[in-house]
Each structure stands twice: as structure tokens, then as C-alpha cells.
Short mmCIF file of C-alpha atoms and ligand atoms in Angstrom, two decimals:
data_model
loop_
_atom_site.label_atom_id
_atom_site.label_comp_id
_atom_site.label_asym_id
_atom_site.label_seq_id
_atom_site.Cartn_x
_atom_site.Cartn_y
_atom_site.Cartn_z
CA UNK H 1 20.02 -0.11 4.10
CA UNK H 2 19.83 -1.02 0.36
CA UNK H 3 20.52 1.36 -2.42
CA UNK H 4 17.53 2.27 -3.88
CA UNK H 5 18.66 1.45 -7.56
CA UNK H 6 19.57 -2.13 -6.47
CA UNK H 7 14.99 -2.22 -5.42
CA UNK H 8 14.41 -0.47 -8.50
CA UNK H 9 16.95 -2.55 -10.50
CA UNK H 10 15.27 -5.63 -8.89
CA UNK H 11 12.27 -5.17 -9.87
CA UNK H 12 12.48 -4.39 -13.23
CA UNK H 13 13.95 -7.89 -13.83
CA UNK H 14 11.67 -9.46 -12.08
CA UNK H 15 7.87 -7.86 -12.85
CA UNK H 16 7.84 -6.56 -10.35
CA UNK H 17 7.20 -2.03 -10.80
CA UNK H 18 7.45 -0.93 -14.21
CA UNK H 19 7.64 2.34 -15.42
CA UNK H 20 4.09 3.68 -17.17
CA UNK H 21 4.67 4.34 -20.57
CA UNK H 22 9.01 3.53 -21.43
CA UNK H 23 8.12 2.35 -24.95
CA UNK H 24 6.97 6.17 -25.50
CA UNK H 25 9.30 7.27 -22.32
CA UNK H 26 7.35 7.19 -19.30
CA UNK H 27 5.12 9.46 -17.61
CA UNK H 28 7.25 10.98 -14.59
CA UNK H 29 5.99 9.33 -11.60
CA UNK H 30 3.15 6.74 -12.79
CA UNK H 31 4.41 3.15 -12.76
CA UNK H 32 3.23 0.04 -13.67
CA UNK H 33 2.98 -3.56 -11.26
CA UNK H 34 4.33 -6.51 -13.93
CA UNK H 35 3.02 -9.33 -13.07
CA UNK H 36 4.87 -10.95 -9.58
CA UNK H 37 4.85 -6.96 -8.90
CA UNK H 38 0.34 -7.12 -9.27
CA UNK H 39 0.32 -10.41 -6.63
CA UNK H 40 2.40 -8.64 -3.95
CA UNK H 41 -0.10 -5.55 -3.77
CA UNK H 42 -2.90 -7.92 -4.43
CA UNK H 43 -1.42 -9.68 -1.17
CA UNK H 44 -0.57 -5.95 0.76
CA UNK H 45 -4.27 -5.18 0.09
CA UNK H 46 -5.42 -8.96 1.03
CA UNK H 47 -3.61 -8.30 3.83
CA UNK H 48 -5.08 -5.01 4.64
CA UNK H 49 -8.64 -6.52 3.76
CA UNK H 50 -8.31 -8.97 6.16
CA UNK H 51 -7.13 -7.41 9.39
CA UNK H 52 -9.52 -4.49 9.21
CA UNK H 53 -12.17 -5.76 7.75
CA UNK H 54 -12.89 -9.63 7.74
CA UNK H 55 -11.26 -9.41 10.59
CA UNK H 56 -13.12 -7.28 12.61
CA UNK H 57 -17.66 -6.26 13.82
CA UNK H 58 -17.07 -3.65 13.82
CA UNK H 59 -15.76 -2.42 10.23
CA UNK H 60 -18.26 -2.36 7.25
CA UNK H 61 -16.04 -2.53 3.04
CA UNK H 62 -16.73 0.47 0.98
CA UNK H 63 -16.23 0.67 -2.25
CA UNK H 64 -17.29 4.94 -3.80
CA UNK H 65 -15.89 5.72 -7.85
CA UNK H 66 -13.02 7.84 -8.67
CA UNK H 67 -15.38 10.99 -10.27
CA UNK H 68 -17.24 12.73 -7.87
CA UNK H 69 -19.02 15.33 -7.47
CA UNK H 70 -17.96 18.44 -7.69
CA UNK H 71 -18.71 19.78 -4.51
CA UNK H 72 -17.41 17.57 -2.22
CA UNK H 73 -13.98 18.99 -2.79
CA UNK H 74 -15.90 22.47 -1.94
CA UNK H 75 -16.87 21.14 0.97
CA UNK H 76 -14.18 19.10 1.78
CA UNK H 77 -11.68 22.76 1.26
CA UNK H 78 -9.57 21.02 -1.09
CA UNK H 79 -10.88 23.16 -4.17
CA UNK H 80 -9.08 26.30 -1.31
CA UNK H 81 -6.49 24.36 1.04
CA UNK H 82 -5.33 21.30 -1.21
CA UNK H 83 -1.93 23.44 -2.62
CA UNK H 84 1.54 23.24 -2.41
CA UNK H 85 3.68 26.37 -2.37
CA UNK H 86 5.63 26.25 -5.50
CA UNK H 87 8.74 27.86 -6.69
CA UNK H 88 10.34 28.61 -9.44
CA UNK H 89 13.90 28.43 -10.33
CA UNK H 90 14.57 31.42 -13.18
CA UNK H 91 17.89 30.39 -14.62
CA UNK H 92 17.13 26.29 -14.56
CA UNK H 93 13.59 26.02 -13.97
CA UNK H 94 13.11 23.01 -12.52
CA UNK H 95 10.23 23.68 -10.13
CA UNK H 96 10.02 23.45 -6.23
CA UNK H 97 7.79 23.09 -3.14
CA UNK H 98 8.89 25.67 -1.29
CA UNK H 99 8.49 23.65 2.21
CA UNK H 100 10.32 20.59 1.19
CA UNK H 101 13.68 23.45 0.66
CA UNK H 102 15.52 23.91 3.41
CA UNK H 103 16.72 27.75 1.14
CA UNK H 104 13.65 29.64 -0.08
CA UNK H 105 15.66 31.84 -1.30
CA UNK H 106 18.61 29.81 -4.32
CA UNK H 107 17.77 26.56 -6.32
CA UNK H 108 19.06 23.30 -4.53
CA UNK H 109 20.93 22.17 -7.88
CA UNK H 110 22.04 25.33 -10.32
CA UNK H 111 21.34 27.77 -7.14
CA UNK H 112 19.49 30.27 -9.35
CA UNK H 113 17.49 33.31 -7.98
CA UNK H 114 13.86 32.02 -7.43
CA UNK H 115 10.24 33.00 -7.56
CA UNK H 116 8.06 33.86 -5.36
CA UNK H 117 5.67 30.85 -3.87
CA UNK H 118 2.46 30.74 -5.36
CA UNK H 119 -0.53 28.47 -4.90
CA UNK H 120 -0.46 25.09 -6.40
CA UNK H 121 -3.33 23.29 -6.64
CA UNK H 122 -2.56 19.22 -6.03
CA UNK H 123 -6.34 18.00 -7.93
CA UNK H 124 -6.64 16.56 -11.20
CA UNK H 125 -9.18 18.99 -13.35
CA UNK H 126 -10.82 17.39 -15.91
CA UNK H 127 -14.13 17.03 -17.71
CA UNK H 128 -17.31 15.51 -17.20
CA UNK H 129 -20.37 14.26 -20.05
CA UNK H 130 -19.77 15.83 -23.68
CA UNK H 131 -19.50 19.17 -23.75
CA UNK H 132 -16.43 20.70 -22.24
CA UNK H 133 -18.80 23.92 -20.91
CA UNK H 134 -18.54 25.64 -17.47
CA UNK H 135 -20.23 23.58 -14.86
CA UNK H 136 -18.64 20.50 -16.46
CA UNK H 137 -15.43 20.79 -14.89
CA UNK H 138 -14.84 17.09 -12.08
CA UNK H 139 -11.64 16.48 -10.46
CA UNK H 140 -10.65 12.85 -10.07
CA UNK H 141 -10.41 12.03 -6.34
CA UNK H 142 -7.22 12.78 -5.15
CA UNK H 143 -8.10 10.73 -1.78
CA UNK H 144 -10.56 8.14 -1.66
CA UNK H 145 -11.74 9.52 2.01
CA UNK H 146 -14.20 11.65 1.00
CA UNK H 147 -16.74 8.31 -0.86
CA UNK H 148 -16.56 7.30 2.92
CA UNK H 149 -18.37 10.60 4.63
CA UNK H 150 -20.79 11.56 1.22
CA UNK H 151 -21.82 7.38 1.83
CA UNK H 152 -22.05 7.45 5.27
CA UNK H 153 -25.67 7.29 6.23
CA UNK H 154 -26.55 5.52 3.48
CA UNK H 155 -23.22 2.39 5.24
CA UNK H 156 -25.74 3.11 8.35
CA UNK H 157 -28.72 3.26 6.74
CA UNK H 158 -27.97 -0.27 5.19
CA UNK H 159 -25.38 -1.51 7.64
CA UNK H 160 -27.09 -1.42 11.28
CA UNK H 161 -23.76 -0.11 12.34
CA UNK H 162 -23.71 1.43 15.20
CA UNK H 163 -20.65 3.31 16.98
CA UNK H 164 -18.32 3.15 17.57
CA UNK H 165 -18.00 1.60 13.26
CA UNK H 166 -15.47 1.95 10.08
CA UNK H 167 -15.97 2.35 7.41
CA UNK H 168 -12.93 1.05 4.65
CA UNK H 169 -11.24 0.96 1.52
CA UNK H 170 -9.01 0.89 -1.62
CA UNK H 171 -8.46 2.17 -4.65
CA UNK H 172 -7.71 4.74 -6.55
CA UNK H 173 -6.24 8.79 -5.43
CA UNK H 174 -4.42 10.84 -7.76
CA UNK H 175 -2.63 13.77 -6.45
CA UNK H 176 -0.37 16.66 -9.39
CA UNK H 177 2.80 16.08 -7.50
CA UNK H 178 4.41 19.15 -7.67
CA UNK H 179 8.40 17.33 -6.93
CA UNK H 180 8.43 13.94 -7.52
CA UNK H 181 10.30 10.99 -7.97
CA UNK H 182 12.39 7.84 -4.86
CA UNK H 183 10.44 5.36 -7.41
CA UNK H 184 7.00 4.86 -5.72
CA UNK H 185 7.36 6.83 -2.53
CA UNK H 186 5.27 9.65 -5.01
CA UNK H 187 3.23 9.01 -7.62
CA UNK H 188 0.72 11.10 -9.56
CA UNK H 189 -1.53 7.95 -9.59
CA UNK H 190 -0.99 5.93 -6.36
CA UNK H 191 -3.94 3.27 -4.21
CA UNK H 192 -5.01 4.80 -1.12
CA UNK H 193 -6.11 1.80 2.35
CA UNK H 194 -8.37 4.41 4.66
CA UNK H 195 -10.20 3.33 7.27
CA UNK H 196 -12.66 6.13 8.20
CA UNK H 197 -14.01 5.30 12.19
CA UNK H 198 -16.93 6.83 13.57
CA UNK H 199 -16.70 7.40 16.68
CA UNK H 200 -19.36 8.46 20.22
CA UNK H 201 -17.39 12.59 20.36
CA UNK H 202 -16.35 12.11 23.73
CA UNK H 203 -14.62 8.78 23.23
CA UNK H 204 -12.41 10.40 19.85
CA UNK H 205 -8.46 10.53 22.01
CA UNK H 206 -9.28 6.99 23.44
CA UNK H 207 -9.86 5.28 19.77
CA UNK H 208 -7.20 7.63 18.62
CA UNK H 209 -4.74 6.36 20.58
CA UNK H 210 -6.09 2.80 20.46
CA UNK H 211 -6.32 3.69 16.31
CA UNK H 212 -2.02 5.28 16.09
CA UNK H 213 -1.04 1.82 17.85
CA UNK H 214 -2.43 -0.86 15.87
CA UNK H 215 -1.90 0.51 13.05
CA UNK H 216 1.68 1.22 14.26
CA UNK H 217 2.05 -3.13 14.59
CA UNK H 218 0.59 -4.04 11.88
CA UNK H 219 3.24 -2.72 9.39
CA UNK H 220 5.62 -4.89 12.57
CA UNK H 221 2.70 -7.70 12.54
CA UNK H 222 3.83 -8.50 7.77
CA UNK H 223 7.03 -8.32 8.73
CA UNK H 224 8.69 -4.97 8.97
CA UNK H 225 11.52 -5.18 11.68
CA UNK H 226 10.78 -2.42 13.95
CA UNK H 227 13.75 -0.38 14.15
CA UNK H 228 12.85 0.73 10.87
CA UNK H 229 9.48 2.36 12.23
CA UNK H 230 8.90 5.02 14.19
CA UNK H 231 5.88 7.52 14.61
CA UNK H 232 6.19 10.89 14.25
CA UNK H 233 3.54 13.56 15.51
CA UNK H 234 2.42 16.49 14.24
CA UNK H 235 3.39 20.22 14.61
CA UNK H 236 0.49 22.47 14.97
CA UNK H 237 1.55 24.70 11.90
CA UNK H 238 1.98 21.25 10.16
CA UNK H 239 -1.63 19.16 10.73
CA UNK H 240 -4.22 19.51 7.90
CA UNK H 241 -6.42 22.40 8.18
CA UNK H 242 -9.03 19.37 9.31
CA UNK H 243 -7.65 17.85 11.59
CA UNK H 244 -7.15 17.98 15.47
CA UNK H 245 -3.84 16.02 15.67
CA UNK H 246 -1.72 13.88 13.21
CA UNK H 247 0.51 10.91 13.70
CA UNK H 248 2.25 9.80 11.37
CA UNK H 249 3.94 6.58 10.65
CA UNK H 250 7.38 6.88 9.97
CA UNK H 251 9.90 3.79 7.54
CA UNK H 252 13.22 4.23 7.59
CA UNK H 253 13.79 4.40 3.66
CA UNK H 254 16.91 4.23 2.19
CA UNK H 255 16.25 8.21 1.31
CA UNK H 256 15.12 9.18 4.74
CA UNK H 257 12.47 8.36 7.44
CA UNK H 258 9.14 8.94 5.35
CA UNK H 259 5.75 9.61 6.03
CA UNK H 260 4.07 5.58 4.89
CA UNK H 261 0.51 6.46 6.86
CA UNK H 262 -1.47 9.14 8.83
CA UNK H 263 -3.97 8.45 11.74
CA UNK H 264 -5.75 11.81 11.89
CA UNK H 265 -8.83 13.61 14.23
CA UNK H 266 -10.73 14.67 11.81
CA UNK H 267 -13.74 15.25 14.79
CA UNK H 268 -17.07 16.14 13.05
CA UNK H 269 -14.85 18.51 9.91
CA UNK H 270 -16.47 16.23 7.12
CA UNK H 271 -19.38 15.01 7.52
CA UNK H 272 -20.21 18.18 9.02
CA UNK H 273 -19.58 20.27 5.67
CA UNK H 274 -20.47 17.91 3.51
CA UNK H 275 -23.73 18.47 5.73
CA UNK H 276 -24.17 22.17 5.69
CA UNK H 277 -23.38 22.28 1.26
CA UNK H 278 -25.67 19.40 0.41
CA UNK H 279 -28.25 20.78 2.82
CA UNK H 280 -28.77 17.29 3.80
CA UNK H 281 -28.26 15.67 7.42
CA UNK H 282 -25.36 13.17 7.50
CA UNK H 283 -25.99 12.26 11.40
CA UNK H 284 -26.20 9.42 13.50
CA UNK H 285 -29.11 8.79 15.98
CA UNK H 286 -27.62 8.17 19.59
CA UNK H 287 -29.45 6.23 21.66
CA UNK H 288 -27.96 6.26 24.99
CA UNK H 289 -29.00 10.13 24.72
CA UNK H 290 -31.79 10.22 22.28
CA UNK H 291 -30.72 12.70 19.92
CA UNK H 292 -28.71 13.29 16.74
CA UNK H 293 -25.57 13.56 16.54
CA UNK H 294 -22.48 14.17 14.55
CA UNK H 295 -19.22 11.52 15.14
CA UNK H 296 -16.01 12.55 15.43
CA UNK H 297 -13.53 10.80 12.26
CA UNK H 298 -10.74 9.11 13.52
CA UNK H 299 -9.01 8.29 10.39
CA UNK H 300 -6.00 5.89 9.93
CA UNK H 301 -5.19 7.01 5.84
CA UNK H 302 -2.15 4.40 4.15
CA UNK H 303 -1.04 4.39 0.75
CA UNK H 304 0.09 0.90 -0.81
CA UNK H 305 2.70 1.59 -2.50
CA UNK H 306 4.76 2.91 -0.31
CA UNK H 307 3.55 -0.15 2.42
CA UNK H 308 4.10 -2.39 -0.84
CA UNK H 309 8.64 0.07 -1.42
CA UNK H 310 9.17 -0.61 2.56
CA UNK H 311 7.98 -3.83 2.51
CA UNK H 312 10.70 -4.79 -0.43
CA UNK H 313 13.08 -2.29 0.69
CA UNK H 314 12.89 -4.44 4.17
CA UNK H 315 12.71 -7.92 2.67
CA UNK H 316 15.79 -7.44 0.37
CA UNK H 317 18.44 -8.87 1.61
CA UNK H 318 21.48 -10.38 0.01
CA UNK H 319 23.86 -13.05 1.64
CA UNK H 320 27.04 -15.47 0.32
CA UNK H 321 26.04 -19.29 0.07
CA UNK H 322 28.97 -21.17 -0.88
CA UNK H 323 30.61 -17.57 -1.78
CA UNK H 324 27.94 -16.82 -3.85
CA UNK H 325 25.91 -13.75 -3.41
CA UNK H 326 22.39 -14.92 -3.45
CA UNK H 327 19.78 -12.61 -3.00
CA UNK H 328 16.57 -13.03 -1.17
CA UNK H 329 12.98 -10.97 -0.54
CA UNK H 330 12.14 -12.58 2.47
CA UNK H 331 8.60 -11.01 2.52
CA UNK H 332 5.71 -12.03 4.87
CA UNK H 333 4.70 -16.25 3.20
CA UNK H 334 1.02 -13.79 3.64
CA UNK H 335 2.53 -11.32 1.12
CA UNK H 336 4.84 -13.68 -1.08
CA UNK H 337 3.74 -13.59 -4.25
CA UNK H 338 4.10 -17.18 -5.61
CA UNK H 339 3.70 -19.17 -2.66
CA UNK H 340 5.43 -22.25 -3.61
CA UNK H 341 7.11 -22.81 -6.99
CA UNK H 342 7.32 -25.62 -9.35
CA UNK H 343 10.85 -27.96 -11.14
CA UNK H 344 11.61 -30.10 -13.46
CA UNK H 345 15.26 -31.85 -12.73
CA UNK H 346 15.69 -32.78 -16.16
CA UNK H 347 12.94 -30.61 -18.20
CA UNK H 348 14.19 -33.84 -21.24
CA UNK H 349 11.64 -36.84 -19.81
CA UNK H 350 8.55 -36.40 -19.99
CA UNK H 351 7.76 -37.71 -17.41
CA UNK H 352 8.88 -35.72 -14.31
CA UNK H 353 8.27 -32.67 -16.64
CA UNK H 354 4.43 -34.08 -16.17
CA UNK H 355 4.65 -34.61 -12.74
CA UNK H 356 5.75 -31.55 -12.75
CA UNK H 357 2.19 -29.55 -13.69
CA UNK H 358 0.34 -31.52 -12.08
CA UNK H 359 1.77 -30.56 -9.16
CA UNK H 360 1.69 -27.27 -9.45
CA UNK H 361 -1.63 -27.85 -10.77
CA UNK H 362 -2.95 -29.01 -7.79
CA UNK H 363 -1.60 -26.78 -5.74
CA UNK H 364 -2.29 -22.70 -6.47
CA UNK H 365 -6.43 -25.04 -5.84
CA UNK H 366 -5.31 -22.94 -2.56
CA UNK H 367 -2.49 -20.53 -3.67
CA UNK H 368 -0.75 -19.01 -6.69
CA UNK H 369 1.93 -21.28 -7.56
CA UNK H 370 4.01 -21.46 -10.43
CA UNK H 371 6.22 -24.13 -12.73
CA UNK H 372 9.26 -23.31 -14.01
CA UNK H 373 12.07 -25.34 -16.75
CA UNK H 374 13.55 -22.39 -18.65
CA UNK H 375 16.81 -22.98 -16.13
CA UNK H 376 19.59 -24.75 -14.65
CA UNK H 377 17.94 -25.40 -10.78
CA UNK H 378 20.32 -22.90 -9.38
CA UNK H 379 19.10 -20.29 -11.54
CA UNK H 380 15.97 -21.27 -11.16
CA UNK H 381 16.09 -21.48 -7.24
CA UNK H 382 18.07 -17.68 -6.84
CA UNK H 383 13.91 -15.99 -9.10
CA UNK H 384 12.45 -17.39 -6.92
CA UNK H 385 14.14 -16.06 -4.30
CA UNK H 386 14.91 -12.68 -5.87
CA UNK H 387 10.83 -12.46 -5.62
CA UNK H 388 10.37 -14.22 -2.51
CA UNK H 389 9.35 -17.15 -3.37
CA UNK H 390 8.91 -19.53 0.27
CA UNK H 391 8.74 -22.53 -1.31
CA UNK H 392 10.65 -24.81 -4.18
CA UNK H 393 9.56 -28.05 -5.48
CA UNK H 394 11.50 -29.72 -6.94
CA UNK H 395 11.18 -33.81 -9.11
CA UNK H 396 13.84 -36.12 -9.94
CA UNK H 397 14.11 -39.18 -11.43
CA UNK H 398 13.89 -40.81 -7.71
CA UNK H 399 10.90 -39.11 -7.43
CA UNK H 400 9.02 -41.19 -10.27
CA UNK H 401 9.34 -44.14 -7.77
CA UNK H 402 9.50 -43.03 -4.65
CA UNK H 403 6.28 -40.43 -5.45
CA UNK H 404 8.76 -37.84 -3.40
CA UNK H 405 9.97 -34.49 -3.96
CA UNK H 406 12.68 -32.21 -1.40
CA UNK H 407 10.85 -29.14 -1.01
CA UNK H 408 12.97 -26.42 -0.26
CA UNK H 409 13.10 -23.58 2.39
CA UNK H 410 13.45 -19.66 1.55
CA UNK H 411 14.21 -18.99 4.32
CA UNK H 412 17.31 -21.11 6.06
CA UNK H 413 17.40 -23.46 2.05
CA UNK H 414 16.97 -26.20 4.18
CA UNK H 415 15.69 -28.75 1.42
CA UNK H 416 13.09 -32.03 3.19
CA UNK H 417 11.85 -34.05 0.89
CA UNK H 418 7.81 -34.97 0.75
CA UNK H 419 4.91 -37.03 -0.28
CA UNK H 420 3.58 -35.90 -3.20
CA UNK H 421 -0.21 -37.62 -2.18
CA UNK H 422 0.86 -34.84 1.29
CA UNK H 423 2.02 -31.96 -0.36
CA UNK H 424 0.15 -29.92 -0.94
CA UNK H 425 -0.87 -30.53 3.49
CA UNK H 426 2.31 -30.22 4.35
CA UNK H 427 3.31 -26.62 2.89
CA UNK H 428 -0.51 -25.17 3.58
CA UNK H 429 0.59 -25.75 6.68
CA UNK H 430 3.88 -24.06 6.39
CA UNK H 431 2.53 -21.21 4.52
CA UNK H 432 0.77 -20.94 8.10
CA UNK H 433 3.86 -20.95 10.17
CA UNK H 434 4.54 -16.97 10.82
P1 ATP T 1 2.83 13.42 1.48
O1 ATP T 1 4.00 14.02 2.20
O2 ATP T 1 3.55 12.52 1.05
O3 ATP T 1 3.42 14.07 0.89
P2 ATP T 1 0.31 13.10 3.10
O4 ATP T 1 1.64 13.28 3.93
O5 ATP T 1 -0.32 14.48 1.62
O6 ATP T 1 2.02 13.60 2.24
P3 ATP T 1 -1.85 12.23 2.85
O7 ATP T 1 -2.96 12.87 2.29
O8 ATP T 1 -1.79 12.03 4.59
O9 ATP T 1 0.01 11.93 2.66
O10 ATP T 1 -2.64 10.49 2.84
C1 ATP T 1 -2.79 9.27 2.77
C2 ATP T 1 -1.52 8.47 2.85
O11 ATP T 1 -1.88 7.68 1.15
C3 ATP T 1 0.13 8.38 2.98
O12 ATP T 1 0.08 8.48 3.52
C4 ATP T 1 0.79 7.66 1.91
O13 ATP T 1 1.13 6.48 1.65
C5 ATP T 1 -0.08 7.67 0.99
N1 ATP T 1 -0.04 8.84 -0.04
C6 ATP T 1 -0.28 10.26 -0.29
N2 ATP T 1 0.49 10.67 -1.37
C7 ATP T 1 1.10 9.64 -2.18
C8 ATP T 1 1.46 10.20 -3.53
N3 ATP T 1 1.76 10.85 -4.15
N4 ATP T 1 2.43 8.83 -3.70
C9 ATP T 1 1.56 7.25 -3.41
N5 ATP T 1 1.75 7.44 -2.08
C10 ATP T 1 1.00 8.84 -1.55
#
């Protein structure tokens, strides 16, 4: 298992993840995705969207706003219950989440005495409008789910979906986490990929089991080794206030097994609560029963940043090639930030450079393709291996005559000569192979 330090250093070196506001000393647990990272993140989100929205007839998408009516959070229970128990060390003044401490009495860092626990709400509070006054308080959403519940009737009426059907959403969420660390695993600003899947109340268990299975296999379909994934059912006392049951999909991170995604049976809790607090009917007309019902909800809720981190860790390989270390991300090709990189073998030969640049331009019609001539060919290959580029294309002197280029495969490192005319088609086909 790779050390987290290596992942953090690779991320910085190759433009995957940087600390937010680094020039000012950084902001704790807030991260920026660099030129390579943003591609990887977009690909993770696109893979999720493709599987869950485009791939299904029973799902539609949504993009709700981050700021929502403050009553949302009263109804959902976040104002009263979305809190961790916090303790402070009287000696070193560090803060901890009580549930994460083995010894509840003394500080894990300096063994100092701990204060009594108190509730700490994880929502970021700000104000809306020009005057900061009572009544103008508003929160940054701590989960995307509530935007889906509030739009349930809008989506139902405009999409004409019948039960069972789901609404999928990807978006930012914010939590003022007490304990942070482990790189992007626990951020204060992060992205969620959530589905609220509405079902008939009698069908809830069937669909719950279905989504636990489906979401578990999604991670392995995109390359995560099954032996690094496991399911963990929540014990009664840890199940959230709104849920009937909950399973976590956990990944074997270098810092231990930790949650990647949670699948919860939220019952009719949210729709009922919002109906009660808003006074609006949030119901579905059941054609079979000929009456209005409040659907139950199965919620698979995953984090983009956590999934991305797991994909990075799982694909990280160090190999010895001709006595030299090769670091390579064996990412699923669909997730790879750059699909093909084109190099001129000699950068002082204008015809070769021109041909290489033209090839990159041509390939970029299909996907993100890169051109690089800033180092020796060996270095260029290593750079692309480190970001998981599946194919490297080299243009050499012979290419000018025979109109063929060398294509090198990231995983096998095998090379073959491909006619320039057929290159776009060949790489596209090879990328299609799983
Ligand atoms: P944890 O127990 O790790 O705090 P949670 O159970 O509170 O997580 P959920 O409320 O179930 O998390 O959120 C759903 C998903 O959102 C999580 O599985 C995770 O992938 C992601 N997520 C939640 N909090 C964070 C965070 N602080 N940073 C990054 N991702 C997060």
C-alpha cells in the first residue's frame, strides 16, 4: 500500500491537487485541483453521471443552488442534529471529535485533561442580503440532498417520471469539520454525488439492496481492486436520525478503512418534514392505489474528492523497469486526465514538431490530448506515466517518410507503428477497451 506522502507529493508535482491559498499559508482542509486534477475530477463526475443518469431511464439530473431557504435545515434536522460532540484539551488547546477518541478522558497528543463535550454544529453560517440582521442568516449547504427533496414536485411534474425513479445531483457541500487531515479525505469544502431514489414504501428493502450492490460494483468497474473495498453496515446507534438503515462502502486507504460512500434508507422522513414545515403537499399520486402517497427514498451519497483519492491510491504503482523506478497511475482509461500525449523525437526539426502538433490537434477532437517537447523522450514518458496517460505518440524522422508514428501503451509499455491516417481511430478503439 502506498504511503500518503507519496500521493500528496505526486499531486503537487504533477498539478493534480494544491493546497488552497498556499501563498498565504493555506486554508485548513480546503484544496484546489490543478490542470491535471480538474480533468481527473471532471472524468470521475462524468463517469458517475454516465452510469447513473444517461445509462438509466429511471433517473434525471438536477443542479440546485448551494444557498437554500434557512427553514430547509430546520425541517431536515440539521440545525439541531448536524453536530459533532467536541472536546478541547485544557493543556495544548487542540480540538477533537469525542467519537473519534479511544480514551475519552485525556488528550491523544499531550495526555492533557479534556473539557466536557459540547455540541458543535458543522454548518457554515453566513447572511444574505445587504444588511446583516436577524432573519438574514443563511447556510452553505452541508449536503446536496435537500435541494433534491425541495424540487421533488417540480421534477415530478416536469419530467412525468413514475415510481421508482431517481434524481441525481453533483455539487459542492460545506462542513466546518472539527478534525481534518488525511489530505482530501475530509475537506471543509467538497463535492458530493448524490442520488435520491424514490420508491413505493413497500419496495424499500428491494431497492436498498439493489443500490448497495450497484454502487459497490461501480467503484470496481472503474478500476478499484475489490479487495480494497468492503461494505459496513451501521450499528443502530450510529445510524443518522433520518435513516432506517445505512451501509457504508469503505476503501482501504493508507490511513485505514474509511467511508467512500453511504447508502441510506431515508424513508419518507425528508419529504414529510418539508411538507410539514412548508405547508405544501409533497406527494405522489399512486395510480395503482388511486391515492396520494409519500414515497420512500433510498440515497446513495458519495464524495467526489474521496472517490478521486481512492482512484489515485488504488492506481498508484511503482515498478522497476531496466533498473529504474517507474511510477505509473494505472487509472481506468475513462478516468485518465490526458488520453494521449504527442511528442516530437527531435524538437529542432520543424517538420517533426509541426507534424506532432497537428496530430495533437486532430486527437483533441475526441478527448484531452497533450503536446510536450520540454524534455528527453524518457522523461516525457515518465511524466505521462505519473498522471496515467494511456497512450504516448512519438513522431520521429522516419514518420516524415512513412507517415507512421510510434504508439506506446502505458500498461504494457509495448510500442507499435501506426499510420497517422488511422491514428485517431486506433486510439479511440484502444481507449474503448476496458
Ligand atoms: P464521515 O463519517 O466520514 O464524517 P459522513 O458519514 O458524515 O462522513 P455523509 O454525510 O454520509 O458522510 O456524506 C456522504 C458522502 O459525502 C461521504 O460518504 C463522503 O464521500 C462525502 N463527504 C462527507 N463529508 C466529507 C468531507 N468532509 N470531505 C470530503 N467528503 C466528504
